[in-house]
Short mmCIF file of C-alpha atoms in Angstrom, two decimals:
data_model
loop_
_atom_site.label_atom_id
_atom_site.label_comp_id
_atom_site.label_asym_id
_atom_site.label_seq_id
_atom_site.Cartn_x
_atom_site.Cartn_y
_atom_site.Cartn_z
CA UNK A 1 19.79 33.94 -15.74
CA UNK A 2 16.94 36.36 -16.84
CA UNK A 3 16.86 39.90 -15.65
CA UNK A 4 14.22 40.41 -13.11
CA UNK A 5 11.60 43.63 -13.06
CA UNK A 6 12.16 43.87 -9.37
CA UNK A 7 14.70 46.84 -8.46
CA UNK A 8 18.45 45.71 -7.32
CA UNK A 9 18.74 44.59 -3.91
CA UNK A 10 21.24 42.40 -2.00
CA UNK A 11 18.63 39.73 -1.29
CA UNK A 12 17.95 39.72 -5.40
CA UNK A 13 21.59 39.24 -5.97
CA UNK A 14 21.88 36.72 -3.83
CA UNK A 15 19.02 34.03 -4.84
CA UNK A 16 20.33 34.61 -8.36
CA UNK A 17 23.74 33.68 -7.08
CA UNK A 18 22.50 30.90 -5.66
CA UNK A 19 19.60 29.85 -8.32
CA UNK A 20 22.81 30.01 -10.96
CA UNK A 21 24.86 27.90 -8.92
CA UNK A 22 22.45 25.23 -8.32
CA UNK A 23 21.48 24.99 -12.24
CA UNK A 24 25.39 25.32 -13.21
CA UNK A 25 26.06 22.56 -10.95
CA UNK A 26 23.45 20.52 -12.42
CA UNK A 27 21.92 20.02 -8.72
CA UNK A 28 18.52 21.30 -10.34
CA UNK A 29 17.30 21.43 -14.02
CA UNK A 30 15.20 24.43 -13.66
CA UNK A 31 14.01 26.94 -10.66
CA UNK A 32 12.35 29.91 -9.52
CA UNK A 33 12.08 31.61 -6.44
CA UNK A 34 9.60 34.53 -6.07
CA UNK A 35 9.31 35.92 -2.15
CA UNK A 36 7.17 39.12 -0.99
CA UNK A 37 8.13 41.41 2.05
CA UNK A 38 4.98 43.92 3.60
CA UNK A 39 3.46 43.11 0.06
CA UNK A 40 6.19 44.02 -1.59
CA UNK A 41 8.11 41.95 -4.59
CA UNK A 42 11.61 41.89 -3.28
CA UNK A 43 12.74 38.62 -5.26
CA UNK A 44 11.98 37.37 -8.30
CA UNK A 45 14.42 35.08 -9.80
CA UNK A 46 14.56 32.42 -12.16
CA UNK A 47 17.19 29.73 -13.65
CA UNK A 48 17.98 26.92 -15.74
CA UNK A 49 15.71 24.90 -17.92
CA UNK A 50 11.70 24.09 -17.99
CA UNK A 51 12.50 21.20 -20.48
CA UNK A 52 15.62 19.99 -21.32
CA UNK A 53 14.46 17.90 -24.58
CA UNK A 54 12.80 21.03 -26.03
CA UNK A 55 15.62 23.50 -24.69
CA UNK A 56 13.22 25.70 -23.34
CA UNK A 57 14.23 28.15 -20.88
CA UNK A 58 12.69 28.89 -17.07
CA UNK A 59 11.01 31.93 -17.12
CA UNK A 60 8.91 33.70 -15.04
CA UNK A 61 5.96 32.61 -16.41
CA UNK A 62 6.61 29.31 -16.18
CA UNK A 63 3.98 26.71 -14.30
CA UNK A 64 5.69 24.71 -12.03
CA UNK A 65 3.83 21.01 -10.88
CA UNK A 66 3.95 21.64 -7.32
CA UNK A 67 2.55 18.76 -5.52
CA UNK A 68 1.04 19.02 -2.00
CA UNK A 69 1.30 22.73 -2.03
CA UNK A 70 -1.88 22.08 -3.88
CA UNK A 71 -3.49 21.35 -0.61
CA UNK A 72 -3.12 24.97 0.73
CA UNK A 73 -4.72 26.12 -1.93
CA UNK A 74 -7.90 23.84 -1.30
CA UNK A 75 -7.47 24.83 2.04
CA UNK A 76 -7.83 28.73 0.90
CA UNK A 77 -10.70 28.16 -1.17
CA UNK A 78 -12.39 26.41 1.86
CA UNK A 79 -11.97 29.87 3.58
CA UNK A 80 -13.70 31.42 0.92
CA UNK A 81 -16.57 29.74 1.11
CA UNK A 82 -16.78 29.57 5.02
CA UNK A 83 -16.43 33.43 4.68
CA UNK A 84 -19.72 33.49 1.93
CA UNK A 85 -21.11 30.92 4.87
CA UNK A 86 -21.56 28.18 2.26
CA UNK A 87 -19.39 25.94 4.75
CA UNK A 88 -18.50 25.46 8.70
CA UNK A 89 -15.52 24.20 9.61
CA UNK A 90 -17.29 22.70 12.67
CA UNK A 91 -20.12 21.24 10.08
CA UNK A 92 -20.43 17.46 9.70
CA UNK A 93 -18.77 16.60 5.93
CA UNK A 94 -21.59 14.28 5.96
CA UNK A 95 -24.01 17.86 6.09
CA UNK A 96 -22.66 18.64 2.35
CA UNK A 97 -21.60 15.14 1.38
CA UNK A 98 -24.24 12.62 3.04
CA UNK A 99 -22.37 9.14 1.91
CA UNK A 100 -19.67 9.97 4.11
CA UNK A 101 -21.95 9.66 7.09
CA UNK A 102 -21.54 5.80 6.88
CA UNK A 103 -19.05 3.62 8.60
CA UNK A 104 -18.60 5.61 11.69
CA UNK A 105 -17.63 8.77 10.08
CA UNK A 106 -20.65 10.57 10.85
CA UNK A 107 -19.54 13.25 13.23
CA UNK A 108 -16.27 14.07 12.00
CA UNK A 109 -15.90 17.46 10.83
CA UNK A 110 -14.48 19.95 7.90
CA UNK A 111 -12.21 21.14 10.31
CA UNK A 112 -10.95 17.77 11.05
CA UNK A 113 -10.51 17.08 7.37
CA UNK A 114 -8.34 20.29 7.23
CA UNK A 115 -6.27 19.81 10.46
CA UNK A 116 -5.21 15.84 9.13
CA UNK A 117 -7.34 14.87 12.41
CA UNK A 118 -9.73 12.87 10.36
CA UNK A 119 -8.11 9.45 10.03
CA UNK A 120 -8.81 8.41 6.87
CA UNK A 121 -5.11 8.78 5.56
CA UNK A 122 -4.82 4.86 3.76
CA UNK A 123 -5.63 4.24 0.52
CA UNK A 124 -6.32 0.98 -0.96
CA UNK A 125 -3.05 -1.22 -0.96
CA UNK A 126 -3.23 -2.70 -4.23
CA UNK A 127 -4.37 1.41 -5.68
CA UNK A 128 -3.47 2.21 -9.59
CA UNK A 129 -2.40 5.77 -10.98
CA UNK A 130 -5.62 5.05 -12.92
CA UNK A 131 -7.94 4.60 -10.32
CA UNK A 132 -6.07 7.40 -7.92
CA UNK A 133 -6.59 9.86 -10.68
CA UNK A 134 -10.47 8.70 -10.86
CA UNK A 135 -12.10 11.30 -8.31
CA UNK A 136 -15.29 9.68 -8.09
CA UNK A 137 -14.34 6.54 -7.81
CA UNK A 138 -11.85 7.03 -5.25
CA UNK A 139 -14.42 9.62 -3.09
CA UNK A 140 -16.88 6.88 -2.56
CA UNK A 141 -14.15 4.47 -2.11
CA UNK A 142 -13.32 6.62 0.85
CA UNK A 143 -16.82 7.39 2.13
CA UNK A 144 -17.10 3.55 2.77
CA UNK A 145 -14.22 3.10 5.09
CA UNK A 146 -13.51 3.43 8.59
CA UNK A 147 -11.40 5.77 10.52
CA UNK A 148 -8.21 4.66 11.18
CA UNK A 149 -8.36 6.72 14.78
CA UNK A 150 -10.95 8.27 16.55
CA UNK A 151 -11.21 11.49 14.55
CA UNK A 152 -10.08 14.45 16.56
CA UNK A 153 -7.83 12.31 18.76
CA UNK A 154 -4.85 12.41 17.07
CA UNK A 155 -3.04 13.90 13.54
CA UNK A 156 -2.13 12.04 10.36
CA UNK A 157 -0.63 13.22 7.08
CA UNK A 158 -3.55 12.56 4.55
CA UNK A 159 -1.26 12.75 1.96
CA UNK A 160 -3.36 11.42 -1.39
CA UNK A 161 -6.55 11.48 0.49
CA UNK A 162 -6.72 15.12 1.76
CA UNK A 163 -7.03 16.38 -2.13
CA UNK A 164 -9.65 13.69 -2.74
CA UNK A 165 -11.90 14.80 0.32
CA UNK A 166 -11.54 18.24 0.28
CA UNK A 167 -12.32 17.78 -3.54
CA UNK A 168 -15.64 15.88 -3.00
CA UNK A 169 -16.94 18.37 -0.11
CA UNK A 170 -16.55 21.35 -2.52
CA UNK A 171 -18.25 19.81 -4.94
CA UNK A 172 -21.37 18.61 -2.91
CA UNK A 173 -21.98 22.00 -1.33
CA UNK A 174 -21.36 24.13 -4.32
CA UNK A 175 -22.36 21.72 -7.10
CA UNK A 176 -19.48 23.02 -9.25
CA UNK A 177 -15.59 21.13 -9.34
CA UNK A 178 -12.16 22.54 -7.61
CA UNK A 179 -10.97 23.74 -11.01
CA UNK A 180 -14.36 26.02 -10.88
CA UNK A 181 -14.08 27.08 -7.69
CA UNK A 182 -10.91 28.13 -7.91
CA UNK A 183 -10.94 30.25 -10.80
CA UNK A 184 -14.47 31.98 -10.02
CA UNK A 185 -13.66 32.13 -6.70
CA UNK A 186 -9.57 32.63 -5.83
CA UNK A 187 -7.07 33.13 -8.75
CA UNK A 188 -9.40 34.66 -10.94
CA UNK A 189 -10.22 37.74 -8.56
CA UNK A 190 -6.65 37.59 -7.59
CA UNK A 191 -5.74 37.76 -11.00
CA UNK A 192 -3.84 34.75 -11.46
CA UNK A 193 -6.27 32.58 -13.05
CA UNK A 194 -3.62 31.61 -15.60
CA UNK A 195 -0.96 31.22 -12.46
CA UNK A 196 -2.73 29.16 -9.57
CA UNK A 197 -4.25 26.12 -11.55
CA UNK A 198 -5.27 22.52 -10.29
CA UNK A 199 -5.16 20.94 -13.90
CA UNK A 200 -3.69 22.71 -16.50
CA UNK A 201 -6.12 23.35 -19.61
CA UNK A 202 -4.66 22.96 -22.89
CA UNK A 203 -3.87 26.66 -24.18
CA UNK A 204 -1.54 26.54 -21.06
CA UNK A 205 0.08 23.10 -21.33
CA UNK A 206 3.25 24.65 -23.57
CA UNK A 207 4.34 27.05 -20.41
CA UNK A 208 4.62 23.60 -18.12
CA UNK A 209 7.57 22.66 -16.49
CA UNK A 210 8.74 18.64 -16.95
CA UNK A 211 10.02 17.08 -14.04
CA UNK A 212 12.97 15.14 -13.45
CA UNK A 213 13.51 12.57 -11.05
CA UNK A 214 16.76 13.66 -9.84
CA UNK A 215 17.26 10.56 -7.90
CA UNK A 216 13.82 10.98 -5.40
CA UNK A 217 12.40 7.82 -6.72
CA UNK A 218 15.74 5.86 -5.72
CA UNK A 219 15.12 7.41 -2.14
CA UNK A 220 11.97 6.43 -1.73
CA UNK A 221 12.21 3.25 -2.90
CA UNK A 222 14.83 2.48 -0.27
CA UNK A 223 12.47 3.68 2.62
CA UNK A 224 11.84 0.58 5.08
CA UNK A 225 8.83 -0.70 5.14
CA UNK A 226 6.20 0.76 7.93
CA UNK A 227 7.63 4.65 7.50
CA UNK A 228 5.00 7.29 8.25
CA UNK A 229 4.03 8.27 5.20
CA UNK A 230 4.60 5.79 3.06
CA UNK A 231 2.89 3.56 4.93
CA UNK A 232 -0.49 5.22 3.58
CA UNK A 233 0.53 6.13 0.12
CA UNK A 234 0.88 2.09 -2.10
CA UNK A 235 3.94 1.98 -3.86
CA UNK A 236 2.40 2.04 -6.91
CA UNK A 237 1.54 6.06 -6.46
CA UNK A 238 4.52 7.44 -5.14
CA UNK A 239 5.15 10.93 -5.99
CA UNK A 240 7.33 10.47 -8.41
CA UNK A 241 8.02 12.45 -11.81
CA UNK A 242 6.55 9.45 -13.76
CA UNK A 243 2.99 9.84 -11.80
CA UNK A 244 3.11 13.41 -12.60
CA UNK A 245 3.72 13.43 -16.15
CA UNK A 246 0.73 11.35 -16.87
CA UNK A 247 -1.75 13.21 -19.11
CA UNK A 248 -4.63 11.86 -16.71
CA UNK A 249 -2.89 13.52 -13.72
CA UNK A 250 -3.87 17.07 -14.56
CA UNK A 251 -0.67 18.23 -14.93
CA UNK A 252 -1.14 18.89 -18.88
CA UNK A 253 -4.98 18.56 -19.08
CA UNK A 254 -7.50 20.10 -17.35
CA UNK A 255 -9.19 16.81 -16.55
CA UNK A 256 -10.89 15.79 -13.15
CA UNK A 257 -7.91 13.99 -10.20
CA UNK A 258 -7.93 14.19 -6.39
#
């Protein structure tokens, strides 16, 4: 365990007490836990090991993949741009992204997208990593399909597909990519451009975490067949450490994925 900048306090003490056991234990590999009170750093904790092959250390400047927390982030940058009046969240997509007018699809809204409401969770059955991780491809793979439900009717986790449309939409009404956005318009004013990444670009690729399956990919293949979820999201793309170690997946290279 690394000493932390943030002043003693009991709740300190205890997530290192904790973050130590679960690393000791060999439950987890590597963590950090970082939580704000009134605006205030009151944890900021760290433990175990980013890589285990290199024997590098967590550390607080560590980049952590974090998977569908990703689509919060999207979310926020969608905020942005509603706030500059660039977008509406009761718009049309097909206003900023006119191919996804077909098929029905015409009236459902950005607010839809971003409430799961939009049904258009599935992706193709027989879907590669490769093709998953090829946005424009897989955008106008979804701008030809039918809802699912009668958008606004009901909620669905878009699980791969929410980071693919939200993705596409940004990019038709601004003309630049997430990775952009983000940086001009987020983390970089926040100043966190080199915290609160998308894809990772290459000067940044040594402070990346590796993941380790820790049994997860066992669990999920042992889900029945059918389960929420899983049924939209092919076996073949399950979020498992294998899918997000690929150097196409943007977790090492700053390269272009849903």
């Amino acid at each position: 365990m690394h000493t932390s900048t943030v002043p003693d306090n009991p709740a300190q003490r205890r997530v290192e007490e904790v973050l130590a056991e679960l690393t000791g234990s060999g439950v987890e590999v590597g963590v950090q836990v970082a939580a704000w009170r009134d605006g205030e750093l009151v944890v900021d904790a760290w433990a175990g090991t980013a890589d285990v092959a290199e024997g590098r250390p967590m550390g607080p400047d560590t980049l952590v993949p974090a998977w569908s927390t990703g689509k919060g982030v999207a979310a926020a940058l969608v905020a942005v741009l509603a706030d500059q009046g660039v977008l509406a969240y009761d718009a049309p997509v097909a206003r900023y992204w006119p191919r996804f007018g077909a098929a029905g699809k015409e009236r459902i809204t950005l607010g839809q997208v971003l409430g799961h409401m939009a049904g258009l969770p599935q992706l193709p059955a027989d879907v590669t990593p490769e093709q998953l991780l090829d946005l424009p491809a897989m955008a106008d793979w979804i701008a030809g399909q039918r809802p699912r439900w009668e958008p606004g009717s009901a909620f669905g986790y878009h699980a791969w597909t929410y980071g693919v449309l939200l993705a596409e939409i940004l990019r038709c009404a601004t003309g630049r990519t997430c990775d952009q956005l983000l940086c001009e318009e987020l983390a970089g004013p926040l100043g966190i451009g080199d915290e609160l990444l998308f894809h990772v670009p290459e000067h940044l690729a040594s402070r990346v975490a590796t993941c380790y399956d820790g049994g997860w990919a066992a669990r999920l293949e042992r889900m029945p067949p059918g389960t929420p979820f899983f049924d939209c999201v092919p076996h073949g793309v399950l979020p498992v450490a294998e899918l997000g170690h690929r150097a196409d997946s943007g977790v090492r290279h700053c390269r272009p994925t849903g």
